[in-house]
Amino acid sequence: MNKLRSTKELHALRESLKKDQKNDRISLIVCGGTGCETFGGHDIYDAFVETIKNKGMEDAVDIKKAGCQGFCERGPLVVIKPADIFYQKVKKSDVQKIIDETVIKGKVLENAIYTDPQTRKKIVKRTEIPFYTKQLQNVLRYNGFIEPTSIHDYITVGGYSSLEKMLDKMSSSEVVEEIKLSGLRGRGGAGFPTGKKWEIVRNAPGDIKYLICNGDEGDPGAFMDRAILEGNPHQVIEGMLIGAYAMGCRKGYVYIRAEYPMAVKYVQKAIDQANELGILGQNILGKDLHFEIEIKKGAGAFVCGEETALIASIEGLRGMPRAKPPYPAVSGLWKKPTCINNVETLANIPIIIEKGASWFNKIGTENSKGTKVFALAGNINNTGLIEVPMGTTLREIIFDIGGGVTKGRKFKAVQTGGPSGGCIPEDFLDTPIDYESLQKVGSIMGSGGLVVVDDKTSMVEFARYFISFSQNESCGKCVPCRIGTKRMLDILDKILGGKGTESDLSVLWELGKTIHETSLCGLGQSAPNPVLSTLKYFRNEYESLINKSSDGKTPEKDKEITPENVSTK
Amino acid sequence: MNKKMQKNQESPDIELQKLEDYIDKFHTKFDNSDIIPILQFVQDIYGYLPCDALEFVSKKTHIPLSRIYGISTFYAHFSFVPRGKYTIKVCIGTACHVRGAEKVNAKLEELLNIKNGETTADYKFTLESVGCVGTCALGPIVVVGTSKKSEACCGGPLKSGRNVSLGDKFHGQVTPENIEEIINKYQGETDE
């Protein structure tokens, strides 16, 4: 690849790539997301390559392995373009048939197409499947269609055109203004206005500033960032470049969990390609823009998703958070102004620059603009990855897109926001999703994991699960989190063990509130949420466990808390 | 977290050459931020953090051993004891949890006759749990990886011209019933 020396050259490259693209050719897109890989997607891909080679059809058919298509439950997925035929649960034995029947004769293979479980209707086209029709894909628009390992694929569909537009037409302050106007808020969970953060970093004194992409997606039940990094890494890099230009950062880091080996590989490959093409490095596209990106791999600590802990981890320290202020935007990595943005936030940036803030802020609710990617998991029929406008209700997501609860069981609760979020009962399913409304019902937006549980699940046990997770991942720096979560866990164990008393519930409540108010970082502050929300909405389950324990015998008298009967870890 | 750094009598003398080559690649003056990547490399090539290797790293980089110890104990990925050829990671993330990951873990403990966190006597398997591997849609998930050169377990070394392969092998929708079959497959594999 030759280095591009100007935006014109990038434009010319895109045009020539577009011209080379043969639109009349049939292309087979095999989903290469981790979900489909787990079902043997890679073997399917290999089988297609081999079959096409054996038949000497290399010139007639394109075969691609793209990122996650979202409908993981139905994997391995194969989409055939331009007819848009959607094959699901593809088996190795189907490969030959797909080539013979569909590719050569244009016939649809009945046994591999999707059947709507509710209407029993067979649906051939991807765009007509309810799982997809109810979505609005902005961030994920190219996910599943372009090859994540090919920068040319990304450029062909219009990638890096926002970078081009920005370098040609916008000043750095105009970029910040545009992002502010768009109303984009941090997709990592806290929802801080991105434009405002950028402005603070931009205005911070000093020449050295850093931009960090937070891909330490530790929330169990969340896999949005993983799918974006694995499916379209260049979009995140473009977002980072725009940020670097706006804020004057010369160095960026992508912090990725070590549990995501494929994401690490793909992002590294994307960085290498961008360097080679002159899209990263010194004098990018001949302009006065210098930016390099390095990957930092996590080492298995949930708390490192917290920004100050993440900074400590990059600095090579134990990943422990520190008190804020000063905020990283003022004093972050090596005490320099540092902007930390979530993967999905950065993936939104090129779209805003491309289509304009006024286009973006028409989507969503008054205070939460744009779309949000959610990961559907748990006892739900259509597990996978979806993207909907802010303001969509939980009911629409769970029942219309998600296809309802598995095995025809009854819905009990949906847990949003991972261990930091809460459990939302059926009464609130019509809540339109945005940052504020979820907080109002005792949960949080979080990074976007939605775990549905059915009526078989014990909510007390479920709450215990989260507390034990947070307890395990507590870094130990501050007392409320380290000891408080341990005490909450002890009490929950006591209740589950049939020895709970009425007063345990009030202690749990009070303890939860105290931990929330006094912990140092977000992990501690939000750790009690699963317990507090279940206490609020499913108190009867706690009570029935307590009453059950008193059956036949008198309930154990409440022990006074003394140093002797308080166990230490 | 109960981690202790100890000289392991059973472990053979370790080969330090590879490590030296890797560290020499840094050339520049070391700063603290290099230590985690170096430790990750140590864990990659030996499968754990041997005491000798850590002492060597400390001497080479002038980063105190106490600091290295502090970091090694903080992050869950680092281990001070040798691990089995295959690391079986049971995902206990929320989605896998509600779909019965605990039962899978119990079955694995029974099959391998070890507790979660332990290694079998023949150093073939290490069983551990992992927070979430982000493949929630297909829970419960069990990930099997080799402690050294994790790519090799996924159908041999990378073929040229092929897409990057996924290092560890993911098994989705695992049940106590089908986990036995999966383990047997690895049991049967002979050392290359």
mmCIF file of N, CA and C in Angstrom, chain A residues 34-35 38-39 42 45-46 65 72-73 147 149 220-223 226 257-260 262 265-266 296-301 303-304 313-320 334 377-380 383-384 451 453 461-462 465-466 475, chain B residues 1 31-37 40 44 67 69-71 73-78 92-95 97-99 102 130-138 141 151 158-159 161-173:
data_model
loop_
_atom_site.group_PDB
_atom_site.id
_atom_site.type_symbol
_atom_site.label_atom_id
_atom_site.label_comp_id
_atom_site.label_asym_id
_atom_site.label_seq_id
_atom_site.Cartn_x
_atom_site.Cartn_y
_atom_site.Cartn_z
ATOM 1 N N THR A 34 -17.704 -13.778 17.322
ATOM 2 C CA THR A 34 -17.327 -14.858 18.224
ATOM 3 C C THR A 34 -18.446 -15.864 18.398
ATOM 4 N N GLY A 35 -19.693 -15.378 18.373
ATOM 5 C CA GLY A 35 -20.828 -16.272 18.532
ATOM 6 C C GLY A 35 -20.868 -17.315 17.434
ATOM 7 N N THR A 38 -18.108 -19.793 17.511
ATOM 8 C CA THR A 38 -18.336 -20.835 18.502
ATOM 9 C C THR A 38 -19.155 -21.983 17.913
ATOM 10 N N PHE A 39 -20.078 -21.613 17.021
ATOM 11 C CA PHE A 39 -20.907 -22.633 16.374
ATOM 12 C C PHE A 39 -20.205 -23.260 15.166
ATOM 13 N N HIS A 42 -16.102 -20.713 11.364
ATOM 14 C CA HIS A 42 -14.853 -20.715 10.622
ATOM 15 C C HIS A 42 -14.772 -21.909 9.657
ATOM 16 N N TYR A 45 -16.808 -21.164 6.682
ATOM 17 C CA TYR A 45 -16.083 -20.261 5.794
ATOM 18 C C TYR A 45 -15.066 -21.043 4.960
ATOM 19 N N ASP A 46 -14.287 -21.883 5.640
ATOM 20 C CA ASP A 46 -13.291 -22.692 4.928
ATOM 21 C C ASP A 46 -13.938 -23.577 3.873
ATOM 22 N N LYS A 65 -15.496 -12.862 5.216
ATOM 23 C CA LYS A 65 -15.807 -13.162 6.608
ATOM 24 C C LYS A 65 -15.913 -11.828 7.331
ATOM 25 N N CYS A 72 -26.863 -13.799 17.114
ATOM 26 C CA CYS A 72 -25.967 -14.880 17.520
ATOM 27 C C CYS A 72 -26.691 -16.192 17.772
ATOM 28 N N GLU A 73 -27.909 -16.078 18.290
ATOM 29 C CA GLU A 73 -28.687 -17.261 18.626
ATOM 30 C C GLU A 73 -28.825 -18.198 17.433
ATOM 31 N N GLU A 147 -15.269 -6.630 5.653
ATOM 32 C CA GLU A 147 -14.273 -7.477 6.282
ATOM 33 C C GLU A 147 -13.481 -6.606 7.264
ATOM 34 N N THR A 149 -10.820 -7.001 8.664
ATOM 35 C CA THR A 149 -9.369 -7.009 8.492
ATOM 36 C C THR A 149 -8.940 -6.293 7.212
ATOM 37 N N PRO A 220 -20.421 -8.399 33.015
ATOM 38 C CA PRO A 220 -20.921 -9.670 32.486
ATOM 39 C C PRO A 220 -22.256 -9.430 31.795
ATOM 40 N N GLY A 221 -22.418 -10.001 30.659
ATOM 41 C CA GLY A 221 -23.672 -9.821 29.932
ATOM 42 C C GLY A 221 -23.605 -8.737 28.891
ATOM 43 N N ALA A 222 -22.431 -8.134 28.705
ATOM 44 C CA ALA A 222 -22.291 -7.067 27.725
ATOM 45 C C ALA A 222 -21.233 -7.453 26.705
ATOM 46 N N PHE A 223 -21.571 -7.298 25.430
ATOM 47 C CA PHE A 223 -20.552 -7.616 24.420
ATOM 48 C C PHE A 223 -20.655 -6.695 23.210
ATOM 49 N N ARG A 226 -17.040 -5.413 22.180
ATOM 50 C CA ARG A 226 -16.331 -6.507 21.547
ATOM 51 C C ARG A 226 -16.753 -6.636 20.095
ATOM 52 N N ARG A 257 -9.663 -5.705 26.921
ATOM 53 C CA ARG A 257 -9.578 -6.848 27.835
ATOM 54 C C ARG A 257 -8.820 -7.990 27.184
ATOM 55 N N ALA A 258 -8.041 -8.671 27.968
ATOM 56 C CA ALA A 258 -7.307 -9.819 27.437
ATOM 57 C C ALA A 258 -8.243 -10.981 27.113
ATOM 58 N N GLU A 259 -9.474 -10.922 27.645
ATOM 59 C CA GLU A 259 -10.442 -11.981 27.349
ATOM 60 C C GLU A 259 -10.933 -11.880 25.899
ATOM 61 N N TYR A 260 -10.590 -10.813 25.217
ATOM 62 C CA TYR A 260 -11.041 -10.603 23.848
ATOM 63 C C TYR A 260 -9.873 -10.721 22.866
ATOM 64 N N MET A 262 -9.561 -11.917 19.911
ATOM 65 C CA MET A 262 -9.833 -11.586 18.518
ATOM 66 C C MET A 262 -9.894 -10.062 18.331
ATOM 67 N N LYS A 265 -6.382 -8.722 18.159
ATOM 68 C CA LYS A 265 -5.746 -8.991 16.858
ATOM 69 C C LYS A 265 -6.274 -8.085 15.762
ATOM 70 N N TYR A 266 -7.586 -7.936 15.714
ATOM 71 C CA TYR A 266 -8.176 -7.147 14.636
ATOM 72 C C TYR A 266 -7.833 -5.668 14.768
ATOM 73 N N LYS A 296 -3.207 -1.454 24.620
ATOM 74 C CA LYS A 296 -2.823 -1.945 25.936
ATOM 75 C C LYS A 296 -3.795 -3.064 26.293
ATOM 76 N N LYS A 297 -3.217 -4.203 26.636
ATOM 77 C CA LYS A 297 -4.064 -5.352 26.947
ATOM 78 C C LYS A 297 -4.306 -5.409 28.444
ATOM 79 N N GLY A 298 -5.547 -5.613 28.818
ATOM 80 C CA GLY A 298 -5.868 -5.756 30.233
ATOM 81 C C GLY A 298 -5.320 -7.066 30.775
ATOM 82 N N ALA A 299 -5.374 -7.220 32.090
ATOM 83 C CA ALA A 299 -4.841 -8.448 32.672
ATOM 84 C C ALA A 299 -5.836 -9.075 33.642
ATOM 85 N N GLY A 300 -7.102 -8.809 33.385
ATOM 86 C CA GLY A 300 -8.113 -9.470 34.193
ATOM 87 C C GLY A 300 -8.461 -8.749 35.470
ATOM 88 N N ALA A 301 -8.895 -7.512 35.365
ATOM 89 C CA ALA A 301 -9.386 -6.796 36.538
ATOM 90 C C ALA A 301 -10.570 -5.953 36.097
ATOM 91 N N VAL A 303 -12.274 -3.766 37.659
ATOM 92 C CA VAL A 303 -12.255 -2.368 38.103
ATOM 93 C C VAL A 303 -11.513 -1.470 37.105
ATOM 94 N N CYS A 304 -10.681 -2.052 36.251
ATOM 95 C CA CYS A 304 -9.922 -1.244 35.289
ATOM 96 C C CYS A 304 -10.800 -0.574 34.237
ATOM 97 N N SER A 313 -3.533 1.338 35.380
ATOM 98 C CA SER A 313 -3.131 0.095 34.730
ATOM 99 C C SER A 313 -2.200 0.364 33.548
ATOM 100 N N ILE A 314 -2.505 1.385 32.758
ATOM 101 C CA ILE A 314 -1.616 1.724 31.636
ATOM 102 C C ILE A 314 -0.259 2.181 32.156
ATOM 103 N N GLU A 315 -0.287 2.885 33.292
ATOM 104 C CA GLU A 315 0.972 3.347 33.867
ATOM 105 C C GLU A 315 1.779 2.208 34.481
ATOM 106 N N GLY A 316 1.213 1.012 34.484
ATOM 107 C CA GLY A 316 1.931 -0.138 35.009
ATOM 108 C C GLY A 316 1.794 -0.311 36.507
ATOM 109 N N LEU A 317 0.701 0.169 37.047
ATOM 110 C CA LEU A 317 0.479 0.038 38.480
ATOM 111 C C LEU A 317 -0.674 -0.930 38.737
ATOM 112 N N ARG A 318 -0.913 -1.208 40.002
ATOM 113 C CA ARG A 318 -2.120 -1.958 40.336
ATOM 114 C C ARG A 318 -3.309 -1.091 39.932
ATOM 115 N N GLY A 319 -4.286 -1.701 39.297
ATOM 116 C CA GLY A 319 -5.388 -0.914 38.759
ATOM 117 C C GLY A 319 -6.371 -0.450 39.809
ATOM 118 N N MET A 320 -5.965 0.522 40.573
ATOM 119 C CA MET A 320 -6.857 1.025 41.620
ATOM 120 C C MET A 320 -7.311 2.441 41.285
ATOM 121 N N TRP A 334 -0.189 9.982 33.177
ATOM 122 C CA TRP A 334 1.052 10.698 33.531
ATOM 123 C C TRP A 334 0.790 12.174 33.831
ATOM 124 N N ALA A 377 -29.223 -11.041 26.378
ATOM 125 C CA ALA A 377 -28.752 -12.342 26.839
ATOM 126 C C ALA A 377 -29.656 -12.852 27.957
ATOM 127 N N GLY A 378 -29.375 -14.039 28.413
ATOM 128 C CA GLY A 378 -30.169 -14.636 29.485
ATOM 129 C C GLY A 378 -31.313 -15.460 28.922
ATOM 130 N N ASN A 379 -32.433 -15.506 29.648
ATOM 131 C CA ASN A 379 -33.575 -16.323 29.234
ATOM 132 C C ASN A 379 -34.421 -15.602 28.196
ATOM 133 N N ILE A 380 -33.834 -15.323 27.057
ATOM 134 C CA ILE A 380 -34.564 -14.621 26.011
ATOM 135 C C ILE A 380 -34.337 -15.370 24.700
ATOM 136 N N THR A 383 -31.230 -14.096 21.452
ATOM 137 C CA THR A 383 -30.059 -13.476 22.051
ATOM 138 C C THR A 383 -29.213 -12.887 20.947
ATOM 139 N N GLY A 384 -28.477 -11.855 21.276
ATOM 140 C CA GLY A 384 -27.611 -11.242 20.274
ATOM 141 C C GLY A 384 -27.427 -9.771 20.506
ATOM 142 N N VAL A 451 -29.866 -8.474 30.557
ATOM 143 C CA VAL A 451 -30.013 -9.888 30.849
ATOM 144 C C VAL A 451 -31.433 -10.130 31.358
ATOM 145 N N VAL A 453 -34.379 -12.454 32.923
ATOM 146 C CA VAL A 453 -34.540 -13.673 33.714
ATOM 147 C C VAL A 453 -36.014 -14.061 33.793
ATOM 148 N N GLU A 461 -31.086 -14.943 45.050
ATOM 149 C CA GLU A 461 -29.891 -15.635 44.589
ATOM 150 C C GLU A 461 -29.211 -14.817 43.492
ATOM 151 N N PHE A 462 -30.020 -14.206 42.643
ATOM 152 C CA PHE A 462 -29.510 -13.384 41.552
ATOM 153 C C PHE A 462 -28.751 -12.174 42.104
ATOM 154 N N TYR A 465 -25.504 -13.208 43.463
ATOM 155 C CA TYR A 465 -24.529 -13.426 42.393
ATOM 156 C C TYR A 465 -23.762 -12.136 42.079
ATOM 157 N N PHE A 466 -24.516 -11.035 41.962
ATOM 158 C CA PHE A 466 -23.869 -9.777 41.607
ATOM 159 C C PHE A 466 -22.977 -9.256 42.720
ATOM 160 N N CYS A 475 -11.280 -3.651 44.441
ATOM 161 C CA CYS A 475 -9.816 -3.559 44.457
ATOM 162 C C CYS A 475 -9.286 -3.499 45.876
ATOM 163 N N MET B 1 -7.740 -12.990 47.325
ATOM 164 C CA MET B 1 -6.835 -13.672 46.404
ATOM 165 C C MET B 1 -5.638 -14.208 47.176
ATOM 166 N N ASP B 31 10.271 2.075 31.876
ATOM 167 C CA ASP B 31 9.463 2.731 32.890
ATOM 168 C C ASP B 31 8.403 1.745 33.343
ATOM 169 N N ASN B 32 7.696 2.150 34.365
ATOM 170 C CA ASN B 32 6.752 1.225 34.977
ATOM 171 C C ASN B 32 5.738 0.659 34.010
ATOM 172 N N SER B 33 5.405 1.452 32.990
ATOM 173 C CA SER B 33 4.311 1.011 32.128
ATOM 174 C C SER B 33 4.697 -0.204 31.287
ATOM 175 N N ASP B 34 5.984 -0.558 31.276
ATOM 176 C CA ASP B 34 6.382 -1.737 30.507
ATOM 177 C C ASP B 34 6.125 -3.037 31.257
ATOM 178 N N ILE B 35 5.911 -2.930 32.557
ATOM 179 C CA ILE B 35 5.953 -4.150 33.357
ATOM 180 C C ILE B 35 4.791 -5.101 33.055
ATOM 181 N N ILE B 36 3.582 -4.566 32.853
ATOM 182 C CA ILE B 36 2.458 -5.484 32.611
ATOM 183 C C ILE B 36 2.638 -6.248 31.293
ATOM 184 N N PRO B 37 2.999 -5.559 30.191
ATOM 185 C CA PRO B 37 3.266 -6.334 28.966
ATOM 186 C C PRO B 37 4.367 -7.383 29.149
ATOM 187 N N GLN B 40 2.904 -10.257 30.994
ATOM 188 C CA GLN B 40 2.004 -11.005 30.107
ATOM 189 C C GLN B 40 2.827 -11.908 29.189
ATOM 190 N N ASP B 44 2.762 -15.895 28.976
ATOM 191 C CA ASP B 44 2.520 -16.535 27.678
ATOM 192 C C ASP B 44 3.534 -17.642 27.380
ATOM 193 N N ARG B 67 7.464 -4.610 43.678
ATOM 194 C CA ARG B 67 6.472 -3.982 42.819
ATOM 195 C C ARG B 67 5.901 -5.011 41.827
ATOM 196 N N TYR B 69 5.700 -8.134 42.335
ATOM 197 C CA TYR B 69 4.836 -9.006 43.132
ATOM 198 C C TYR B 69 3.458 -8.365 43.311
ATOM 199 N N GLY B 70 3.478 -7.061 43.617
ATOM 200 C CA GLY B 70 2.216 -6.338 43.838
ATOM 201 C C GLY B 70 1.322 -6.388 42.613
ATOM 202 N N ILE B 71 1.922 -6.213 41.466
ATOM 203 C CA ILE B 71 1.142 -6.219 40.231
ATOM 204 C C ILE B 71 0.647 -7.629 39.904
ATOM 205 N N THR B 73 -0.047 -10.013 41.858
ATOM 206 C CA THR B 73 -1.131 -10.496 42.706
ATOM 207 C C THR B 73 -2.430 -9.747 42.431
ATOM 208 N N PHE B 74 -2.329 -8.554 41.875
ATOM 209 C CA PHE B 74 -3.539 -7.765 41.655
ATOM 210 C C PHE B 74 -4.354 -8.284 40.475
ATOM 211 N N TYR B 75 -3.683 -8.597 39.394
ATOM 212 C CA TYR B 75 -4.407 -8.974 38.173
ATOM 213 C C TYR B 75 -4.662 -10.477 38.120
ATOM 214 N N ALA B 76 -5.901 -10.799 37.796
ATOM 215 C CA ALA B 76 -6.344 -12.194 37.878
ATOM 216 C C ALA B 76 -5.650 -13.119 36.882
ATOM 217 N N HIS B 77 -5.103 -12.557 35.825
ATOM 218 C CA HIS B 77 -4.538 -13.448 34.800
ATOM 219 C C HIS B 77 -3.215 -14.084 35.183
ATOM 220 N N PHE B 78 -2.550 -13.475 36.171
ATOM 221 C CA PHE B 78 -1.224 -13.981 36.492
ATOM 222 C C PHE B 78 -1.289 -15.099 37.518
ATOM 223 N N ILE B 92 -18.685 -17.450 34.176
ATOM 224 C CA ILE B 92 -19.742 -17.326 35.181
ATOM 225 C C ILE B 92 -20.363 -15.935 35.107
ATOM 226 N N GLY B 93 -20.276 -15.325 33.910
ATOM 227 C CA GLY B 93 -20.945 -14.047 33.691
ATOM 228 C C GLY B 93 -22.448 -14.206 33.888
ATOM 229 N N THR B 94 -23.146 -13.093 34.001
ATOM 230 C CA THR B 94 -24.570 -13.128 34.334
ATOM 231 C C THR B 94 -25.376 -14.024 33.407
ATOM 232 N N ALA B 95 -25.145 -13.847 32.095
ATOM 233 C CA ALA B 95 -25.954 -14.587 31.141
ATOM 234 C C ALA B 95 -25.702 -16.081 31.260
ATOM 235 N N HIS B 97 -24.590 -17.501 33.952
ATOM 236 C CA HIS B 97 -25.076 -17.851 35.283
ATOM 237 C C HIS B 97 -26.556 -18.235 35.246
ATOM 238 N N VAL B 98 -27.367 -17.385 34.598
ATOM 239 C CA VAL B 98 -28.799 -17.692 34.600
ATOM 240 C C VAL B 98 -29.118 -18.890 33.707
ATOM 241 N N ARG B 99 -28.179 -19.282 32.884
ATOM 242 C CA ARG B 99 -28.430 -20.459 32.050
ATOM 243 C C ARG B 99 -27.759 -21.721 32.605
ATOM 244 N N GLU B 102 -23.218 -22.798 36.791
ATOM 245 C CA GLU B 102 -22.780 -23.445 38.034
ATOM 246 C C GLU B 102 -22.805 -24.969 37.929
ATOM 247 N N VAL B 130 -14.203 -17.495 34.799
ATOM 248 C CA VAL B 130 -13.872 -16.209 34.224
ATOM 249 C C VAL B 130 -15.133 -15.344 34.257
ATOM 250 N N GLY B 131 -14.939 -14.057 34.497
ATOM 251 C CA GLY B 131 -16.056 -13.130 34.681
ATOM 252 C C GLY B 131 -17.049 -13.121 33.542
ATOM 253 N N CYS B 132 -16.586 -12.847 32.361
ATOM 254 C CA CYS B 132 -17.462 -12.830 31.200
ATOM 255 C C CYS B 132 -16.574 -12.816 29.973
ATOM 256 N N VAL B 133 -16.861 -13.662 29.019
ATOM 257 C CA VAL B 133 -16.048 -13.667 27.816
ATOM 258 C C VAL B 133 -16.761 -12.991 26.651
ATOM 259 N N GLY B 134 -17.932 -12.407 26.928
ATOM 260 C CA GLY B 134 -18.615 -11.616 25.907
ATOM 261 C C GLY B 134 -19.249 -12.421 24.796
ATOM 262 N N THR B 135 -19.557 -13.664 25.065
ATOM 263 C CA THR B 135 -20.271 -14.468 24.076
ATOM 264 C C THR B 135 -21.565 -14.904 24.728
ATOM 265 N N CYS B 136 -22.157 -13.950 25.430
ATOM 266 C CA CYS B 136 -23.304 -14.206 26.293
ATOM 267 C C CYS B 136 -24.469 -14.832 25.556
ATOM 268 N N ALA B 137 -24.576 -14.520 24.268
ATOM 269 C CA ALA B 137 -25.715 -15.000 23.513
ATOM 270 C C ALA B 137 -25.774 -16.523 23.498
ATOM 271 N N LEU B 138 -24.654 -17.166 23.703
ATOM 272 C CA LEU B 138 -24.612 -18.625 23.572
ATOM 273 C C LEU B 138 -24.310 -19.324 24.882
ATOM 274 N N ILE B 141 -20.946 -20.726 28.463
ATOM 275 C CA ILE B 141 -19.755 -20.836 27.631
ATOM 276 C C ILE B 141 -18.620 -21.482 28.425
ATOM 277 N N GLU B 151 -2.683 -20.403 20.144
ATOM 278 C CA GLU B 151 -3.235 -20.551 18.803
ATOM 279 C C GLU B 151 -3.201 -21.993 18.315
ATOM 280 N N LEU B 158 -1.503 -21.115 12.130
ATOM 281 C CA LEU B 158 -2.255 -20.322 11.166
ATOM 282 C C LEU B 158 -1.855 -20.658 9.745
ATOM 283 N N LYS B 159 -2.853 -20.857 8.925
ATOM 284 C CA LYS B 159 -2.560 -21.057 7.513
ATOM 285 C C LYS B 159 -2.379 -19.675 6.894
ATOM 286 N N GLY B 161 -2.745 -16.633 4.464
ATOM 287 C CA GLY B 161 -3.856 -16.170 3.645
ATOM 288 C C GLY B 161 -5.213 -16.350 4.294
ATOM 289 N N ARG B 162 -5.224 -16.975 5.444
ATOM 290 C CA ARG B 162 -6.490 -17.186 6.115
ATOM 291 C C ARG B 162 -6.699 -16.056 7.115
ATOM 292 N N ASN B 163 -7.917 -15.844 7.466
ATOM 293 C CA ASN B 163 -8.173 -14.811 8.461
ATOM 294 C C ASN B 163 -7.553 -15.198 9.796
ATOM 295 N N VAL B 164 -7.330 -14.181 10.595
ATOM 296 C CA VAL B 164 -6.745 -14.423 11.905
ATOM 297 C C VAL B 164 -7.622 -15.408 12.679
ATOM 298 N N SER B 165 -7.014 -16.377 13.268
ATOM 299 C CA SER B 165 -7.845 -17.362 13.969
ATOM 300 C C SER B 165 -8.043 -16.940 15.417
ATOM 301 N N LEU B 166 -9.072 -17.437 15.981
ATOM 302 C CA LEU B 166 -9.392 -17.138 17.371
ATOM 303 C C LEU B 166 -8.476 -17.995 18.235
ATOM 304 N N GLY B 167 -7.764 -17.376 19.143
ATOM 305 C CA GLY B 167 -6.808 -18.131 19.939
ATOM 306 C C GLY B 167 -7.415 -19.301 20.667
ATOM 307 N N ASP B 168 -8.316 -19.026 21.587
ATOM 308 C CA ASP B 168 -8.885 -20.090 22.399
ATOM 309 C C ASP B 168 -10.106 -20.682 21.724
ATOM 310 N N LYS B 169 -10.403 -21.898 22.125
ATOM 311 C CA LYS B 169 -11.571 -22.556 21.535
ATOM 312 C C LYS B 169 -12.791 -22.303 22.418
ATOM 313 N N PHE B 170 -13.808 -21.728 21.840
ATOM 314 C CA PHE B 170 -15.044 -21.446 22.575
ATOM 315 C C PHE B 170 -16.035 -22.586 22.380
ATOM 316 N N HIS B 171 -16.634 -23.014 23.448
ATOM 317 C CA HIS B 171 -17.721 -23.986 23.353
ATOM 318 C C HIS B 171 -18.984 -23.337 23.896
ATOM 319 N N GLY B 172 -20.028 -23.285 23.061
ATOM 320 C CA GLY B 172 -21.250 -22.621 23.471
ATOM 321 C C GLY B 172 -22.344 -23.601 23.849
ATOM 322 N N GLN B 173 -23.357 -23.077 24.551
ATOM 323 C CA GLN B 173 -24.515 -23.862 24.984
ATOM 324 C C GLN B 173 -24.102 -25.187 25.620
#
